[in-house]
Amino acid sequence: MSASIVIHWFRQDLRLSDNPALSAACDAGEVIPLYVLNDKEYGARELGGATKNWLHYSLKALNESLNEQLLIMRGDPAVIINSLIQETGAAGVFWNRCYEPWRVEHDAQLKSDLEENGVTAKSFNGSLLWEPWQVGKPDGSPYKVFTPFYRKGCLQAQEPRKPLPVPGQLRIHPLNTEGALSIDELNLLEERPWSAQVSSHWEHGEKAAQNRLYAFFEDGLSDYKDGRNFPALTHTSRLSPHLHFGEISPNQIWRALGSHEETRDIDHFRSELGWREFSYSLLFNNPTLPKSNLNEKFDNFPWLSDDQRLFAWQKGQTGIPIVDAGMRELWQTGYMHNRLRMIVGSFLVKNLLLDWRLGEEWFWDCLVDADLANNSASWQWIAGCGADAAPYFRIFNPILQGEKFDAHGDYTRRFLPELKDLPDKYLFKPWEAPKDILQSACVTLGENYPLPIVDLKKSRDEALRAFEEMK
Ligand code: FAD
């Protein structure tokens, strides 16, 4: 390409290192680093509140690493890119691929329009280890079961490429474009009760992501396979928001693991990255995944419509301590440990009999790692209607889950201070505690902590009956 000005369009790749599109743009000429906030970019659904919160800080970090020269615009990316081309004579546009159905469609159209107008348009893989079309069964169809997808598909395919360094020659094309905004002008930090509280739990940006990875290697990776089930421990990486926003690439993580001796913990951690790949493959091959049951039999499931139940679940006021602890962790920190995501998800669909899509929407709004592929695939998995899903009749017992995975109650007490003085024996079922024990722990059920909103056994039986009827 002879031209010297090109656009790099940042999306879910908010980093400089191992950014294949950015590296190619730098090789091609002077770069206009562009970020476009398209409020409706997730289709009809708005960006979640916690997503906006994270995005604000992530853009700040990226802008800083670009010497405050990130060009920020708001609107339809295709319109903005075309007008920038008119203004600057840019001869190329570079981006890393995204896999949300509307983005796949939008990008294909943009690419063909640009090429028709003689502008080079190049897209790259910047956020997956293997793109959905690289992993398929021998007959070309997509895998529907995780283990063969990962073991036969991914691990037998080409090894993920080596991460790229930060481009050595990043020449930024100076620009004073009309319509350029500051990050603050995007108004991403909404007036939400939790906004400041959520961000105080995180460090954002590429450097923070790298620090998180190496801190996890030090403190969490050894014993990951077992330890990842215990929410009070630090055996999970908490890399998910960094991965979602592309502050770190899965390649960087995968290859960094290679510098350690292979252990069962490393194998298991790699396979969790494999689940992320599986979710993306499911979404790519089933664009209606966020809205429609993969297993159509569930279209007839008699979900209840009960706002009171939903509200109690959202606010962590169900009277089932381990569920409430998980929901409050989400509300306070923008994150929830995976074990808790499974427990609260199972409780919503199998004890409260509420549609998994209600849970998916709440998570979408509250999670800093809200990710269309992972969130919708995981909710379908927990509801029993997804690919390779937990069967509907396997219902988590929240009392046993608490007793097993938070035996000393460290996690539950952290988020339910009103129960902190209850002995372990009753922490997960305070309604069974004798009066004097409740009294000495200053717990008055129905006053400072709710009575259970459903009977666990009865609601479980109702769910199983509904499931039988659906079949
Ligand atoms: P680690 O255990 O350290 O795992 C490392 C990485 O592997 C994660 O960052 C993540 O990218 C990937 N990963 C781990 N477990 C899974 C999984 N089960 N499925 C897919 N990828 C996985 N994850 C999201 O990133 N965004 C979501 O919106 C999301 N919604 C979920 C909703 C429900 C109901 C459930 C049950 C799970 C959901 N997950 C989601 C998957 C999982 O809970 C999180 O990825 C994980 O808890 C993130 O914490 P971590 O980074 O410490 O994970």
PDB file of C-alpha atoms and ligand atoms in Angstrom, residues 216 224 228 235-241 243 269 272-273 275-276 279 335-338 341-342 345 363 367 369-371 374-375 378-379 381-382, ligand 1:
ATOM      1  CA  PHE A 216      -2.390 -15.059  39.406  1.00  0.00           C
ATOM      2  CA  TYR A 224      -6.260 -23.968  40.413  1.00  0.00           C
ATOM      3  CA  ARG A 228     -11.231 -22.574  41.648  1.00  0.00           C
ATOM      4  CA  HIS A 235      -7.508 -19.472  42.845  1.00  0.00           C
ATOM      5  CA  THR A 236      -9.372 -17.801  39.995  1.00  0.00           C
ATOM      6  CA  SER A 237      -7.596 -15.318  37.789  1.00  0.00           C
ATOM      7  CA  ARG A 238     -10.266 -12.565  37.566  1.00  0.00           C
ATOM      8  CA  LEU A 239      -8.990 -11.956  34.067  1.00  0.00           C
ATOM      9  CA  SER A 240     -12.472 -12.120  32.512  1.00  0.00           C
ATOM     10  CA  PRO A 241     -13.128  -8.365  32.168  1.00  0.00           C
ATOM     11  CA  LEU A 243     -10.231 -10.545  28.272  1.00  0.00           C
ATOM     12  CA  PHE A 269      -6.846 -23.457  33.356  1.00  0.00           C
ATOM     13  CA  GLU A 272     -11.389 -22.901  30.946  1.00  0.00           C
ATOM     14  CA  LEU A 273      -9.992 -20.675  28.214  1.00  0.00           C
ATOM     15  CA  TRP A 275     -14.820 -22.895  27.364  1.00  0.00           C
ATOM     16  CA  ARG A 276     -14.562 -19.286  26.260  1.00  0.00           C
ATOM     17  CA  SER A 279     -19.036 -20.070  23.805  1.00  0.00           C
ATOM     18  CA  TYR A 335     -18.066  -9.711  39.445  1.00  0.00           C
ATOM     19  CA  MET A 336     -19.281 -13.023  40.781  1.00  0.00           C
ATOM     20  CA  HIS A 337     -17.219 -16.133  41.348  1.00  0.00           C
ATOM     21  CA  ASN A 338     -18.026 -18.918  38.857  1.00  0.00           C
ATOM     22  CA  ARG A 341     -22.817 -17.914  39.105  1.00  0.00           C
ATOM     23  CA  MET A 342     -23.838 -21.558  38.867  1.00  0.00           C
ATOM     24  CA  GLY A 345     -28.360 -19.347  38.136  1.00  0.00           C
ATOM     25  CA  PHE A 363     -25.887 -10.221  34.623  1.00  0.00           C
ATOM     26  CA  LEU A 367     -21.110  -7.800  35.337  1.00  0.00           C
ATOM     27  CA  ASP A 369     -17.102  -9.047  32.274  1.00  0.00           C
ATOM     28  CA  ALA A 370     -20.563  -9.171  30.627  1.00  0.00           C
ATOM     29  CA  ASP A 371     -19.851 -10.913  27.372  1.00  0.00           C
ATOM     30  CA  ASN A 374     -20.027 -16.348  27.522  1.00  0.00           C
ATOM     31  CA  ASN A 375     -23.102 -14.987  29.247  1.00  0.00           C
ATOM     32  CA  SER A 378     -23.495 -20.106  30.278  1.00  0.00           C
ATOM     33  CA  TRP A 379     -27.089 -19.196  31.100  1.00  0.00           C
ATOM     34  CA  TRP A 381     -25.980 -24.241  30.080  1.00  0.00           C
ATOM     35  CA  ILE A 382     -27.243 -23.715  33.621  1.00  0.00           C
TER      36      ILE A 382
HETATM   37  P1  FAD B   1     -10.877 -18.201  35.637  1.00  0.00           P
HETATM   38  O1  FAD B   1     -11.335 -19.414  36.347  1.00  0.00           O
HETATM   39  O2  FAD B   1      -9.614 -17.603  36.055  1.00  0.00           O
HETATM   40  O3  FAD B   1     -10.818 -18.582  34.085  1.00  0.00           O
HETATM   41  C1  FAD B   1      -9.974 -17.901  33.149  1.00  0.00           C
HETATM   42  C2  FAD B   1     -10.788 -17.438  31.961  1.00  0.00           C
HETATM   43  O4  FAD B   1     -11.402 -18.545  31.306  1.00  0.00           O
HETATM   44  C3  FAD B   1     -11.929 -16.523  32.343  1.00  0.00           C
HETATM   45  O5  FAD B   1     -11.500 -15.199  32.495  1.00  0.00           O
HETATM   46  C4  FAD B   1     -12.879 -16.707  31.181  1.00  0.00           C
HETATM   47  O6  FAD B   1     -12.516 -15.929  30.070  1.00  0.00           O
HETATM   48  C5  FAD B   1     -12.686 -18.166  30.813  1.00  0.00           C
HETATM   49  N1  FAD B   1     -13.719 -18.967  31.494  1.00  0.00           N
HETATM   50  C6  FAD B   1     -13.656 -19.526  32.729  1.00  0.00           C
HETATM   51  N2  FAD B   1     -14.783 -20.236  32.984  1.00  0.00           N
HETATM   52  C7  FAD B   1     -15.562 -20.102  31.888  1.00  0.00           C
HETATM   53  C8  FAD B   1     -16.850 -20.601  31.529  1.00  0.00           C
HETATM   54  N3  FAD B   1     -17.559 -21.395  32.331  1.00  0.00           N
HETATM   55  N4  FAD B   1     -17.350 -20.277  30.322  1.00  0.00           N
HETATM   56  C9  FAD B   1     -16.655 -19.496  29.471  1.00  0.00           C
HETATM   57  N5  FAD B   1     -15.427 -19.003  29.747  1.00  0.00           N
HETATM   58  C10 FAD B   1     -14.891 -19.300  30.939  1.00  0.00           C
HETATM   59  N6  FAD B   1     -17.897 -15.296  31.722  1.00  0.00           N
HETATM   60  C11 FAD B   1     -17.660 -14.118  31.103  1.00  0.00           C
HETATM   61  O7  FAD B   1     -16.503 -13.845  30.744  1.00  0.00           O
HETATM   62  N7  FAD B   1     -18.666 -13.238  30.851  1.00  0.00           N
HETATM   63  C12 FAD B   1     -19.964 -13.486  31.213  1.00  0.00           C
HETATM   64  O8  FAD B   1     -20.848 -12.660  30.936  1.00  0.00           O
HETATM   65  C13 FAD B   1     -20.227 -14.704  31.911  1.00  0.00           C
HETATM   66  N8  FAD B   1     -21.486 -14.998  32.342  1.00  0.00           N
HETATM   67  C14 FAD B   1     -21.719 -16.191  33.019  1.00  0.00           C
HETATM   68  C15 FAD B   1     -23.017 -16.492  33.445  1.00  0.00           C
HETATM   69  C16 FAD B   1     -23.276 -17.686  34.124  1.00  0.00           C
HETATM   70  C17 FAD B   1     -24.704 -18.020  34.563  1.00  0.00           C
HETATM   71  C18 FAD B   1     -22.227 -18.584  34.392  1.00  0.00           C
HETATM   72  C19 FAD B   1     -22.492 -19.882  35.104  1.00  0.00           C
HETATM   73  C20 FAD B   1     -20.941 -18.305  33.949  1.00  0.00           C
HETATM   74  C21 FAD B   1     -20.661 -17.112  33.259  1.00  0.00           C
HETATM   75  N9  FAD B   1     -19.363 -16.797  32.804  1.00  0.00           N
HETATM   76  C22 FAD B   1     -19.139 -15.614  32.144  1.00  0.00           C
HETATM   77  C23 FAD B   1     -18.269 -17.803  32.885  1.00  0.00           C
HETATM   78  C24 FAD B   1     -17.389 -17.742  34.150  1.00  0.00           C
HETATM   79  O9  FAD B   1     -18.173 -17.686  35.302  1.00  0.00           O
HETATM   80  C25 FAD B   1     -16.449 -16.545  34.145  1.00  0.00           C
HETATM   81  O10 FAD B   1     -15.743 -16.492  32.923  1.00  0.00           O
HETATM   82  C26 FAD B   1     -15.427 -16.628  35.273  1.00  0.00           C
HETATM   83  O11 FAD B   1     -16.089 -16.712  36.508  1.00  0.00           O
HETATM   84  C27 FAD B   1     -14.526 -15.420  35.236  1.00  0.00           C
HETATM   85  O12 FAD B   1     -13.667 -15.411  36.335  1.00  0.00           O
HETATM   86  P2  FAD B   1     -12.107 -15.641  36.172  1.00  0.00           P
HETATM   87  O13 FAD B   1     -11.574 -14.756  35.096  1.00  0.00           O
HETATM   88  O14 FAD B   1     -11.520 -15.507  37.514  1.00  0.00           O
HETATM   89  O15 FAD B   1     -12.077 -17.147  35.681  1.00  0.00           O
END
